[in-house]
Structures are given as C-alpha cells and as structure tokens.
Amino acid sequence: MGAPSGMQRCKGRRSSKPDGTSRDMAARVVQTFSGWRTMSCELDGAASAVAVSRDGSQVVVAGRNILKVFAIEEEAFVEKVNLRVGRRTSVNYSCSDVAWHQLDDNLLATAATNGAVVTWNLSRSSRNKQELLFAEHKRTVNKVCFHQAELHTLLSGSQDGSMKCFDLRRKDSVCTFNGQSESVRDVQFSPRDYFAFAASFENGNVQLWDLRRSDRCERMFTAHNGPVFSCDWHPEDRGWLATGGRDKMVKVWDMASARPRELFCVQTIASVARVKWRPERRYHLATCSMMVDHTINVWDVRRPFIPFAAFEEHRDVTTGIAWRLPHDPHLLLSGAKDCTLFQHIFKDAKRPADRANPEALCFGPRGDVAFAAKEGLSANDPARRALPGDRRNPFFFIRKAPEPYDASLTQQHSGSVCSVLNVFQRCDAKEKLNPLENESESFVELAQRYCLAGRPFAELCDHNARIAMELCRHQVAQTWLILKLLYAGGDASPSPALLPNGGIFCGKDGSSGLGGDGMSERGKSEGHGDGGLEEPNEETEGSDVENLTASVGLYAAAAGLYSGNGEEERLELLDQDTTTSDFPEFSLPPEAFALRHEIVDGPAGLEHLQTNGPDGPGSGDEDGTDEGMRSACQGKVGGSTAGLGITAAESVSLISVSQPLFGQTLPPEVFAPAVIAMLEFYAERGDVQSTVSTLIVLGEKASGGVDTLVQEHWYLSYLELLQRFRLWDVATQVIRLSTCAAISALNHDSTSLNLNCSSCRRALGAKGWLCDRCRRCASVCAVCHHAVKGLFVWCQGCSHGGHLKHMHDWLSASPHCPTGCGHLCEYT
Amino acid sequence: MIHDAQMDYYGTRLATCSSDRSVKIFDIKNGSQILAADLRGHEGPVWQVAWAHPMFGNVLASCSYDRKVIIWKEEGGTWDRLYEYDGHDSSVNSVSWASHEFGLLLACGSSDGSISVLSCLGDGTWEPHKISNAHTIGCNAVSWAPAVIPGTLMDAPSGPKSTPVKRFVSGGCDNLIKIWREEDGQWAEEKKMEAHSDWVRDVAWAPSIGLPSGTIASCSQDGRVFIWTCDDPAGGSWTPKLLHKFGDVVWHVSWSITGNILAVSGGDNKVSLWKESTDGQWKCVSDVNKGQGISSGPDETRPEQ
C-alpha cells in the first residue's frame, strides 16, 4: 500500500493569516518571558492529558469529565471554550488523550475511552465544535498524534492493539497498522523521517513503522521490562527516541543506527507515564509518573539517578505534561489528577542534583578518614589523573589505592559523574614527631601496655612513664613520674634516660642543678630574674627560660620556707608548683613572677611573698610576663613538640632537685587538688585514657576528691573507647580495677556461665572444674588431659575443648577435634 | 556518585551509598577494602547511611531520594531489610542513630521539612514520631547528642542519677540549626540557632569524651563552619565560634572519636583537620587534597536555566 491518498505537504501552502497572527503572538510571548510565573487553576475534573497550541497561547485540558481550552494570560489561565457541550454528555467525550495540531491553531483531536477519535474545530461558530468522529477502535484509544507537517493526517493508538491513520478529509481511516503485540500505549510521528512513526506497547516492545506500509513494522525491539507507557522523539534531527516504562526507567535509543542502540538509561523512583524532551536542551527530558510520585522531574539523561530539576506543585499524580513553546525550555504546562492545571517556571524548580551531596566524609575510630568526592569524566583520562603518590600534602596522610568501587562506578556511569573513594590512613613510622598522629595507635599501645595494678605504686608509675615516653607522649610520661614523686616518695631521682634534655637545661641555666642547696639556687634565680625583667615580652624560647627560672626560684623559695617557716605556706606553694609543672594551662604565672620579684628584692621579702601569691595578678609588670608565659604555653602545647619535650623534662629535673627537700613527711592529701586538676585537664583534652589510668593506679589516693559521677563518666568513656578498639581484656581489667561501684558492677552483668559436669550432668558449683558428685575433673583439656582452670575454649559442635593455647596449637595443625571424635571443629 | 561513607563502630567496615541506588559494605582489612555486600532495595539515589551500635548486631540505616528509610540487618552473613519507613513526602536526606543507651532510635531528616524519630519497640515493631515543619524547605542533617550531657556532670549534685535527656540537632534549608529534646514522649524545639546565611549542610554533635561542654559543629552552603559550645548544663545558651570561612560549599563535618579533632570537607575537594588549641582558637592541623585533578567536568554540571 502506498502513501495515504490525499496526503499533501502543506509547508508554505498554508494560508498566511492564522500563521501571521500566531507568529506575532509568539513574539509577544518571548518578549514578556520575564514576566511569566508559576501559576495554576482549578479544573472541574481530573485531567488525563494536556496539549498546547503552536504559539503557546492556549492550552487544552482533557479528562474523563473535562475538555476545556484555556488561554494562558500573564497572571492566570482564562477559560476560553468548554468543548463538552450539549445535554447528553457522550462517552465519546471521555478523553484519554488530546492533541493540538501544530499547523492549525483551530484543530484539535481527542481520544476517547470508548474507542472513538474525535476532531474539533475551534473556529466553528456554533457552540458545538465537534467536527469528525471516528468510531473504529474497539477499545480505549490511548493516544492520538497529528503529523507535524501534514495538515490532514492523524494517527491513533488503541488498547485493541491497532493503530489507525486518518485523513481528516475522509470519514474513515486510511489504513490500519496491527502491531500484533498487545495494546498500543503511545504513537509518535518522527520529526526526522516524514513517513516514520514509533509505537510503544504494553508488552515492552517498541515498533517503528512506515506510513506507507501497513502490513508489518520496519523494526521492532524490546525496550522495557513491562509496559512502555510513553515515547518521544528528540526534537532535534537526531533519531533519538526516549521511552518510559513501568519498570521505572527512561531509556534513550539511537534509532538511526542499524540496530536500536540504548544510549542512556535513567532510573526514576516510580513508573514513567509520560516522557517529553525539553526544548533547546539536548540532554534534558521531563517525565511524570503514573503512581506514587506526584512530581514532574526533568532529567539530564547523562545523570541517570538524580533529576536535574523537579516541580513539586501537584498534590496528586501528574497525567499530562507539555512544554509550552517549542523553543522555550523554561515553561512547562501540566495537568494532574488533583484537578489542577499548572504552568511551571524553570527558575522555580527544585534542583535535587544541587542538593545532592557530592562528598562523603567519615572519621574512623582508628583515625582513618574516608573521603569520597565527585570525579568528572575527564579525570579518568590517565594523563590528568594524578599518581597516587603525588600528594600536595604528603604530610599526615597517605592515600590508599583507589578501591574497586571506583572502577565499577566509572564503568557503570559511562559518561556521567562518578566518585572516587579514598581512605586516608595515618602514616606511621616516618613522622613520629607529630603528637597528633598515631593518636589511635598509641592509644592502643598504651592501653595494652600500661600496667595498672599488681606491682608497687612506684614501679607502676615508672613502667607507665617509660611506655608513654617510648610512644613520645612526653607530657603523660612526666605526669607519671611526678605522681610517683608525689605519692611514693623515696627513691626519686629520675633515670637519666628520661631526661635527655636535662643536661642542656642545666648548661643553659649555668647551674649544676642537682643537689644544690636552697640558698645557692636562689642566687641563680635572682640573676635570671633580672634578665627576665629586662625583656618581659621575649619570644617563646626566652619566656620558656623565664618560666624555668621562675620555677627554680619557686623551688628555692620552697626550700627556704621548708627550712625556716611554717607548714601552711609551704604546702600552698607546693600545690601551685605542682600545677605549674604539670600543665601549662593551669599554671599560675603571676604568682610565679611575683615570687621572682620577691627574690630580687631579697630574703626580706619572704613574708611579702605569702601575701602576694594568693592575691593573683596585679601590677602591669606581672601582666607583661604573664603574656610571655602564655605564649610559652601555647608553644608547648600547640605543636612545638621539641619544646614540649624539653620543658616537660626540665620540669621534672627541677622537681627532682627539689624533691629531697620535701622529705617524706607530707600527707598525700596535700597533693589532691593538683592531682584532681590534672585528671580534669586530661579529661578535658579528650585524653580520658590518661585520666582513667592514673585514677586506677592512684586508687584510693585520689578517688576521694573527684565526684563519683564524674569518675563514672570517665570510666565509661574510656571503656567505650577500649571497646571500639576491641580491647576487651583491657576493658575488663579496667572494670575490675575501678574504684567506682557502678563500674565494677558492669562485670557482674550477665557474665555467669552455668556448667554441668560432663560425665554425671550435675551442675557444677563454685569450683568450676571439679564435680562434687563424681569427683572427677569436669573440664579436661582435650589435648593435655589436665583440668583447665582459666581460659577454657570449646567447640560448640562437638563440645570438646581445652586450654586456649593447646587448642590453638592443635587446630593450626589439624582441622579435626583433638579427642578423635571426628568432628571438624569450628572456632570463630 | 558516592554521597556518604560511614565506618562502623570498630572501624572495620565501611558502608558507602551512591546515586546508583546501591549501598555497599566494605571490609577494611590491612588497609584495603573488600566489597562484602551490595544492598539493593532503594529506588532512588541513597543519600546517607548510618551504623547502629554493635550491641544491636550489624544494623545499618539508609535513606534515599525515593522517600524511604530502610533499616538493614545482617544475619548469618546476609543482609536483610529489618524495617522500611515510607512516611516522608519527599527525599530523606539524613539518618542518625541515637546513642545506644536509648536503644535503637533513629532520626531522619527529609526535604519535606519534617523529621521522623523511629524507635524500635521490644517486639521488633517500629514506632515513628514525626516532627512536622521542623525546617521549612527541608532538613539536611541530623545528629544526636551523646547520652551524657557533659555539662551536667561536672557540677553534678550528688543527687539521684537522672535519666539522660534525648536530644538531637538538625540543620536545614532555612539556614537554621535547631536542637530538639524529648519531653514526655513528645519532641519539642529546645533551641533555634542562627548564624549561617545559607543552607546548613551538615551538623555534628561532638562525642563527649571527658569534655566539659557540649559541642556542635555545623557547616553550610555559605562556606562557613561554626563550632557551637554550651557550658550551661540546662542547654540554654549556645555560643557560636567561626572556625573558618571556606571559599566554597562545605559539605561535611565529622568528629574524631575523642571529639577533639574535626574533619571538614568542602566543595574544593579538600579535607582539612582542625584542632582546638589551648587558648580556644581552632587551628588547621592538616589539610589534604583529594589528590585527584579537580576536573571541570562535563557541561551538565553547570547550572542551567
């Protein structure tokens, strides 16, 4: 069969009058574009389709109970014509689709649910605008479509599985195309090929037909899994066809190639009812959904998961969408089941893609940082991709190799945005200088190696200090030593190994330091005090020295006091001093410097000192030196690790100087405020490990001063951390050693295991390994045949087991149970 | 595109979620990541994932553009859906588990402006509580306060131990940060905090490890990162401190477990770490470039009108 008779090209042949007016209107529309805004109007019934006149000035809304033409004014929709007229509302008017001819502003076609196809002529003077009625389809007509360039050609697609082409000058169809594959959901003339049209079917197929051949389709392919509800040709001459289906996907096909090739696939969150390419935007298309989702999404087909823009005005399922003008990408009209008609303006659209978070960041418990960031396609170009080792900031982190995720995503999103996930690991070994790094490693080390009980107090302190020192935690190490000095007394001279800088300090000071008597040291500090006074705002290092000399002065003074004055003052000084050497933040610089002034003044000032000390900052001079002290403190804590090491070490050397002067006569309560301050200081810095460890080692010595709730919180925090690092045994030890009742109770929670004797089934009593009745060892190691007292491990399959070590050794050699029961033991 | 990555409690697993609807779980072993599971169930881009405390087993929550929140549980090596919540009218942007003391309790922030709090009842059913209109235009981030409000501890009277208050912080498109607390089973807005001049992208409540004050970090589209501190145990007064103004959107803030280092990631593809120095100033201790050439990307990333 040839071309339908009477088909004529009408380009240029059309009478110019309607054409001219519409062009004028189009010009007006473009001019007033900036004035358009999102607007809506209420409809009499739910819409099922919308169509726009060519000039974009009018819109027709069709539905089961509505068929109306609205003029689109700047501020509102104005109803122009109601096409459902007459007393009897025919089923023929119950529309499932509507089309507006793109050449004739007066020509409309509707598809009816009863199978009728109706055309309307708006230029008719009578109230009834109906022109033609074709009642040829047996079932609902799902779609009508005018030919873009042919005035009289109309195509319909029906639920009965056939498509019909009508010539509007005749009373019946010109030809019928039988798709032979279930219901037709959509038909679309190709803008590229004059005779071609595409049809989509309920069974997932898409067919390409030639108008001149009605016997069979040109080509057919399965586009979707499930019904294909909609298809749309790309408005530009590209041979691209977009299809949308119930499988929640929109696919773009290249129909120009020998075999239809899938170019893009967009995954939406609901089944796709309509697809419309966006004018003037090559990769954009709008979709609306059949259920669940009420929004109209505009997709960039290259970004398959997140809509480029979304219009969320409708409150029920959107059924019809139409771009208002063929060359304006900003105006979209839509009708919905919520009985509203909307004009959407693109600038009011939501931009989910902009909201999407392109980066992921996570701080792992071990100090790793996982970071994923958007990676453009161009970065896949090997020339542009930086080598893994090429780091602008090689300090602090090393980057692990990009993981498989990277590759898979890149492939998956061919041509779209993808991410690269990096896990940055703390770098070890090289830069131990930075106290920040290795924080988690040293946490684990310290947790495992700290000795918290079982040895004399002094030994514990020494041990822990040594470990802290090994891990470059100088300040913590010094804290341990000081604690030892304070509480243990006795052999107090720190081991030389711990004081690498002590000698330097002594040299700088010009003093032999150790063993000097009070008066001679005072002399030294006098000299330094003078030096400090001349330059109260020295650089950090200078201030450091000042600080130290001040400390020396303090100790000297303390010595003097001890020998001469009452006990109260001495204790006070001692407390302050401890604080100073422990933590710079808590130091009391004004007092220290006030003291120095006194020393400069001479021995007579000793009494003055006691009044001045508690007074705190007063004179401007003191403030100045206070500044210096502060900067020194910052230097120490803020990262100058070398400085930290030196000062800490020096402090200790000073303490060791003064320690013999205290003798062993002091009651420990004296130190309590300082120690508590120390505990709180560490806790505040987030180093709850130091707090709890010292708390445990100190035991009764310190626990009295701290509120139990606070202690509990510290313990719980530390336990939480230990558990995060899976240091169960350490956690258990901490719980056992804790002085908090609430914490100790943790170990009694659901920890009882009731054992029965393996031979006589009697429940075992207090002695877990010996049965009262049969007098046999109940839990015998399967390897060594001795009773197991301690860690007992057994297979849950054959219930044989024994010493952890024995079983471990055995199973590393053989997978079978050592008893010979033949069971393949499984230990997790 | 990966939208979120979260390490589990022990740091041995990493969950990522992506636009391609997938949630993937990696085992981290000896510095490499091995894909352990690929969870399919969402029908839209998955924005965020969150691990629950391991005392509940391996439980992961994910939220997606498809308006759903799915709670996954691993049992016998396979991941199954434990619960699916679809009570939101728009994309769900953020999920966060409360401290384990409160049981399985999940907060979800959505683009519909509401926040849902899902609590697991003993019998395996879930009860949602919805806070409508929490943030106009949408809620972008939620983060729970630690179970112990630190301020109450330091000067705690030796009275009976009070039950900890459930609190969380949320940030939204109204440029506000809000703190919510539960009172008699109802969620009430406790505090509204305003400092940002654009959408708040992320909020993170610092873990309370011995810290004397409550601390919240927030970051925004306007490039600024604020640290909010509260010394008042009643939680009444929060003072913001500007950490830094970045040149681009700041997407994420994340605290280290001890709560003293803050990682910040911004639109310039950089991660920087910040630590508070002793005088209360926040200093950048390290920044690390993503290491990949920052690509201009295809034209589609440009905003179009």
mmCIF file of C-alpha atoms in Angstrom, chain A residues 248 267-269 278 281 284 292-295 297 300 302-303 305-308 310 312 329-330 346-347 350-352 354-366 368-379 384-387 390-393 395-397 399-405 408-409 412-413 415 417-426 436 439 585 630 633-634 637 680 683-686 688 707 709-710 712-714 717 720-721 723-726 728, chain B residues 1-12 14 16-24 26 28 30-33 35 40 43-45 47-48 53 65-67 90 93 100-101 110-111 137-140 148 150 153-154 156-159 161 173 199 201 208-212 221 251-258 260-271 273 275 277-279 285-305:
data_model
loop_
_atom_site.group_PDB
_atom_site.id
_atom_site.type_symbol
_atom_site.label_atom_id
_atom_site.label_comp_id
_atom_site.label_asym_id
_atom_site.label_seq_id
_atom_site.Cartn_x
_atom_site.Cartn_y
_atom_site.Cartn_z
ATOM 1 C CA LYS A 248 10.719 2.893 36.342
ATOM 2 C CA GLN A 267 16.250 5.295 36.683
ATOM 3 C CA THR A 268 13.369 7.027 38.344
ATOM 4 C CA ILE A 269 11.632 6.224 41.581
ATOM 5 C CA ARG A 278 12.913 19.608 26.829
ATOM 6 C CA ARG A 281 18.347 21.351 25.883
ATOM 7 C CA HIS A 284 17.066 17.067 29.082
ATOM 8 C CA VAL A 292 3.492 7.201 43.987
ATOM 9 C CA ASP A 293 5.383 10.215 42.764
ATOM 10 C CA HIS A 294 3.489 13.429 42.077
ATOM 11 C CA THR A 295 6.413 15.448 40.922
ATOM 12 C CA ASN A 297 11.064 15.502 37.008
ATOM 13 C CA ASP A 300 19.649 15.175 32.341
ATOM 14 C CA ARG A 302 23.630 11.736 31.402
ATOM 15 C CA ARG A 303 22.927 11.803 35.102
ATOM 16 C CA PHE A 305 19.702 8.819 39.095
ATOM 17 C CA ILE A 306 19.113 12.323 40.314
ATOM 18 C CA PRO A 307 16.698 14.587 38.471
ATOM 19 C CA PHE A 308 18.127 17.781 37.170
ATOM 20 C CA ALA A 310 11.741 18.799 39.883
ATOM 21 C CA GLU A 312 6.552 19.511 43.113
ATOM 22 C CA PRO A 329 12.903 25.463 27.739
ATOM 23 C CA HIS A 330 11.570 27.377 30.720
ATOM 24 C CA PHE A 346 12.022 26.647 35.453
ATOM 25 C CA LYS A 347 13.543 29.083 37.826
ATOM 26 C CA LYS A 350 13.725 22.391 42.797
ATOM 27 C CA ARG A 351 17.160 21.178 41.939
ATOM 28 C CA PRO A 352 17.679 17.840 43.615
ATOM 29 C CA ASP A 354 22.246 20.606 43.569
ATOM 30 C CA ARG A 355 21.023 19.394 46.886
ATOM 31 C CA ALA A 356 22.787 16.125 46.407
ATOM 32 C CA ASN A 357 25.811 15.845 48.490
ATOM 33 C CA PRO A 358 28.769 15.160 46.253
ATOM 34 C CA GLU A 359 31.165 14.307 49.015
ATOM 35 C CA ALA A 360 31.348 11.802 51.761
ATOM 36 C CA LEU A 361 33.492 12.125 54.809
ATOM 37 C CA CYS A 362 33.920 9.908 57.785
ATOM 38 C CA PHE A 363 36.333 9.922 60.656
ATOM 39 C CA GLY A 364 37.017 6.326 61.559
ATOM 40 C CA PRO A 365 37.745 5.291 65.100
ATOM 41 C CA ARG A 366 41.306 4.489 64.228
ATOM 42 C CA ASP A 368 41.396 6.968 59.322
ATOM 43 C CA VAL A 369 39.479 9.359 57.210
ATOM 44 C CA ALA A 370 37.322 8.017 54.442
ATOM 45 C CA PHE A 371 36.576 10.566 51.817
ATOM 46 C CA ALA A 372 34.719 10.246 48.557
ATOM 47 C CA ALA A 373 34.384 13.072 46.133
ATOM 48 C CA LYS A 374 32.898 13.766 42.801
ATOM 49 C CA GLU A 375 35.042 12.883 39.928
ATOM 50 C CA GLY A 376 34.383 14.225 36.486
ATOM 51 C CA LEU A 377 34.796 12.039 33.491
ATOM 52 C CA SER A 378 37.894 13.853 32.426
ATOM 53 C CA ALA A 379 39.716 12.673 35.487
ATOM 54 C CA ARG A 384 45.047 14.069 34.109
ATOM 55 C CA ARG A 385 44.835 11.593 36.880
ATOM 56 C CA ALA A 386 47.419 12.290 39.477
ATOM 57 C CA LEU A 387 49.546 9.434 40.571
ATOM 58 C CA ASP A 390 51.613 12.639 44.042
ATOM 59 C CA ARG A 391 50.274 14.423 47.008
ATOM 60 C CA ARG A 392 50.357 18.075 47.511
ATOM 61 C CA ASN A 393 50.338 17.452 51.194
ATOM 62 C CA PHE A 395 52.322 15.119 55.472
ATOM 63 C CA PHE A 396 49.933 13.386 57.811
ATOM 64 C CA PHE A 397 48.101 11.104 55.435
ATOM 65 C CA ARG A 399 46.356 7.634 50.422
ATOM 66 C CA LYS A 400 45.367 4.090 49.929
ATOM 67 C CA ALA A 401 44.981 2.917 46.427
ATOM 68 C CA PRO A 402 41.634 3.656 44.903
ATOM 69 C CA GLU A 403 39.424 0.756 45.586
ATOM 70 C CA PRO A 404 37.275 -1.345 43.320
ATOM 71 C CA TYR A 405 34.305 0.847 43.884
ATOM 72 C CA SER A 408 32.945 -0.258 38.909
ATOM 73 C CA LEU A 409 31.268 3.080 39.216
ATOM 74 C CA GLN A 412 28.605 1.860 35.293
ATOM 75 C CA HIS A 413 28.062 5.513 34.725
ATOM 76 C CA GLY A 415 29.982 9.369 30.735
ATOM 77 C CA VAL A 417 29.540 11.788 37.239
ATOM 78 C CA CYS A 418 31.196 9.278 39.438
ATOM 79 C CA SER A 419 33.050 9.314 42.681
ATOM 80 C CA VAL A 420 36.358 8.179 43.878
ATOM 81 C CA LEU A 421 36.575 6.867 47.359
ATOM 82 C CA ASN A 422 39.772 7.275 49.226
ATOM 83 C CA VAL A 423 40.620 6.077 52.628
ATOM 84 C CA PHE A 424 43.354 8.117 54.127
ATOM 85 C CA GLN A 425 45.335 6.334 56.698
ATOM 86 C CA ARG A 426 47.528 7.853 59.241
ATOM 87 C CA LEU A 436 48.568 14.208 66.872
ATOM 88 C CA GLU A 439 46.924 9.036 68.413
ATOM 89 C CA GLU A 585 47.336 25.920 81.098
ATOM 90 C CA ARG A 630 51.068 32.278 77.779
ATOM 91 C CA CYS A 633 52.485 27.607 76.982
ATOM 92 C CA GLN A 634 50.982 27.753 73.571
ATOM 93 C CA VAL A 637 51.010 22.550 73.667
ATOM 94 C CA GLU A 680 40.341 17.026 84.781
ATOM 95 C CA ALA A 683 39.780 14.563 80.522
ATOM 96 C CA GLU A 684 39.058 17.930 79.030
ATOM 97 C CA ARG A 685 41.628 17.383 76.360
ATOM 98 C CA GLY A 686 39.893 14.207 75.376
ATOM 99 C CA VAL A 688 40.467 10.113 79.033
ATOM 100 C CA ASP A 707 32.785 13.277 92.271
ATOM 101 C CA LEU A 709 29.529 10.627 88.796
ATOM 102 C CA VAL A 710 32.373 12.339 87.047
ATOM 103 C CA GLU A 712 31.913 7.106 86.308
ATOM 104 C CA HIS A 713 31.685 9.175 83.196
ATOM 105 C CA TRP A 714 35.432 8.981 82.720
ATOM 106 C CA SER A 717 34.125 6.964 78.198
ATOM 107 C CA GLU A 720 33.668 2.829 75.297
ATOM 108 C CA LEU A 721 36.899 3.695 73.575
ATOM 109 C CA GLN A 723 35.572 -1.470 73.213
ATOM 110 C CA ARG A 724 35.768 0.429 69.976
ATOM 111 C CA PHE A 725 39.305 -0.783 69.619
ATOM 112 C CA ARG A 726 38.228 -4.254 70.636
ATOM 113 C CA TRP A 728 38.113 -6.402 75.614
ATOM 114 C CA MET B 1 28.440 9.254 42.806
ATOM 115 C CA ILE B 2 29.080 8.369 46.411
ATOM 116 C CA HIS B 3 27.066 10.510 48.764
ATOM 117 C CA ASP B 4 28.092 9.147 52.082
ATOM 118 C CA ALA B 5 30.594 6.815 53.641
ATOM 119 C CA GLN B 6 30.462 5.663 57.212
ATOM 120 C CA MET B 7 32.767 3.448 59.180
ATOM 121 C CA ASP B 8 31.247 1.198 61.750
ATOM 122 C CA TYR B 9 31.862 1.329 65.466
ATOM 123 C CA TYR B 10 35.094 -0.612 65.284
ATOM 124 C CA GLY B 11 36.357 0.929 62.094
ATOM 125 C CA THR B 12 36.495 -2.434 60.397
ATOM 126 C CA LEU B 14 32.865 0.914 55.643
ATOM 127 C CA THR B 16 29.008 3.707 51.215
ATOM 128 C CA CYS B 17 25.927 4.807 49.387
ATOM 129 C CA SER B 18 25.559 6.115 45.945
ATOM 130 C CA SER B 19 23.295 7.660 43.358
ATOM 131 C CA ASP B 20 23.098 4.329 41.630
ATOM 132 C CA ARG B 21 20.682 3.194 44.361
ATOM 133 C CA SER B 22 23.190 0.927 45.950
ATOM 134 C CA VAL B 23 24.503 0.656 49.456
ATOM 135 C CA LYS B 24 27.806 -1.137 49.595
ATOM 136 C CA PHE B 26 33.350 -2.984 52.505
ATOM 137 C CA ILE B 28 38.612 -2.908 55.739
ATOM 138 C CA ASN B 30 45.109 -4.352 56.270
ATOM 139 C CA GLY B 31 44.470 -1.129 54.554
ATOM 140 C CA SER B 32 42.461 -2.433 51.662
ATOM 141 C CA GLN B 33 38.742 -2.572 51.162
ATOM 142 C CA LEU B 35 33.383 -5.474 48.896
ATOM 143 C CA ARG B 40 19.731 -3.215 46.795
ATOM 144 C CA GLU B 43 14.640 3.088 44.134
ATOM 145 C CA GLY B 44 16.492 6.327 44.071
ATOM 146 C CA PRO B 45 19.836 7.779 44.983
ATOM 147 C CA TRP B 47 21.924 9.930 50.414
ATOM 148 C CA GLN B 48 23.184 8.732 53.736
ATOM 149 C CA HIS B 53 25.793 0.480 67.893
ATOM 150 C CA TYR B 65 15.588 10.127 47.351
ATOM 151 C CA ASP B 66 12.791 7.582 46.982
ATOM 152 C CA ARG B 67 11.438 8.891 50.330
ATOM 153 C CA SER B 90 9.940 13.918 49.895
ATOM 154 C CA ASN B 93 18.379 13.426 53.386
ATOM 155 C CA HIS B 100 22.963 3.069 72.368
ATOM 156 C CA GLU B 101 21.689 3.877 75.834
ATOM 157 C CA SER B 110 13.661 14.984 54.994
ATOM 158 C CA SER B 111 13.223 17.535 52.258
ATOM 159 C CA ILE B 137 12.001 23.856 52.664
ATOM 160 C CA GLY B 138 13.823 20.888 54.101
ATOM 161 C CA CYS B 139 16.066 19.330 56.663
ATOM 162 C CA ASN B 140 19.557 18.398 55.549
ATOM 163 C CA VAL B 148 25.510 12.045 78.778
ATOM 164 C CA PRO B 150 28.629 16.702 79.813
ATOM 165 C CA LEU B 153 28.373 16.043 85.016
ATOM 166 C CA MET B 154 30.998 18.455 86.074
ATOM 167 C CA ALA B 156 26.587 17.413 89.217
ATOM 168 C CA PRO B 157 24.984 17.448 92.572
ATOM 169 C CA SER B 158 25.232 14.183 94.396
ATOM 170 C CA GLY B 159 21.541 13.645 93.928
ATOM 171 C CA LYS B 161 21.213 9.893 88.825
ATOM 172 C CA CYS B 173 17.424 24.867 54.270
ATOM 173 C CA TRP B 199 21.533 26.233 53.779
ATOM 174 C CA ARG B 201 24.604 21.228 55.028
ATOM 175 C CA SER B 208 31.535 13.558 74.866
ATOM 176 C CA ILE B 209 34.783 12.091 75.992
ATOM 177 C CA GLY B 210 35.541 13.904 79.173
ATOM 178 C CA LEU B 211 34.678 17.204 77.626
ATOM 179 C CA PRO B 212 33.165 19.687 79.999
ATOM 180 C CA GLN B 221 26.447 26.338 51.780
ATOM 181 C CA TRP B 251 29.553 19.587 52.768
ATOM 182 C CA HIS B 252 30.568 17.661 55.811
ATOM 183 C CA VAL B 253 31.893 17.947 59.290
ATOM 184 C CA SER B 254 32.961 14.881 61.224
ATOM 185 C CA TRP B 255 34.405 14.490 64.686
ATOM 186 C CA SER B 256 37.099 12.080 65.713
ATOM 187 C CA ILE B 257 36.016 9.665 68.402
ATOM 188 C CA THR B 258 37.637 11.592 71.172
ATOM 189 C CA ASN B 260 38.918 16.861 69.710
ATOM 190 C CA ILE B 261 39.671 16.777 66.014
ATOM 191 C CA LEU B 262 37.186 17.951 63.439
ATOM 192 C CA ALA B 263 37.403 16.904 59.819
ATOM 193 C CA VAL B 264 35.860 19.300 57.348
ATOM 194 C CA SER B 265 35.296 18.608 53.694
ATOM 195 C CA GLY B 266 34.429 21.301 51.266
ATOM 196 C CA GLY B 267 33.460 21.854 47.691
ATOM 197 C CA ASP B 268 37.060 22.433 46.785
ATOM 198 C CA ASN B 269 37.648 18.710 47.184
ATOM 199 C CA LYS B 270 39.756 19.153 50.235
ATOM 200 C CA VAL B 271 39.605 17.646 53.659
ATOM 201 C CA LEU B 273 41.522 18.663 60.090
ATOM 202 C CA LYS B 275 42.016 21.057 66.489
ATOM 203 C CA SER B 277 44.407 24.965 70.721
ATOM 204 C CA THR B 278 44.668 25.722 74.375
ATOM 205 C CA ASP B 279 43.570 29.295 74.031
ATOM 206 C CA VAL B 285 46.417 20.870 61.709
ATOM 207 C CA SER B 286 46.395 19.301 58.313
ATOM 208 C CA ASP B 287 44.700 19.555 55.056
ATOM 209 C CA VAL B 288 44.732 17.012 52.407
ATOM 210 C CA ASN B 289 43.813 17.438 48.853
ATOM 211 C CA LYS B 290 41.836 14.704 47.338
ATOM 212 C CA GLY B 291 44.871 14.028 45.247
ATOM 213 C CA GLN B 292 42.993 13.844 42.027
ATOM 214 C CA GLY B 293 42.991 16.547 39.473
ATOM 215 C CA ILE B 294 39.988 18.703 40.022
ATOM 216 C CA SER B 295 38.176 18.294 36.795
ATOM 217 C CA SER B 296 35.989 20.847 35.238
ATOM 218 C CA GLY B 297 33.512 18.133 34.442
ATOM 219 C CA PRO B 298 31.079 17.960 31.595
ATOM 220 C CA ASP B 299 28.881 20.932 30.909
ATOM 221 C CA GLU B 300 25.931 19.359 32.602
ATOM 222 C CA THR B 301 27.265 20.213 35.980
ATOM 223 C CA ARG B 302 26.843 23.869 35.243
ATOM 224 C CA PRO B 303 23.606 25.281 36.450
ATOM 225 C CA GLU B 304 21.275 25.848 33.586
ATOM 226 C CA GLN B 305 18.148 27.833 33.371
#
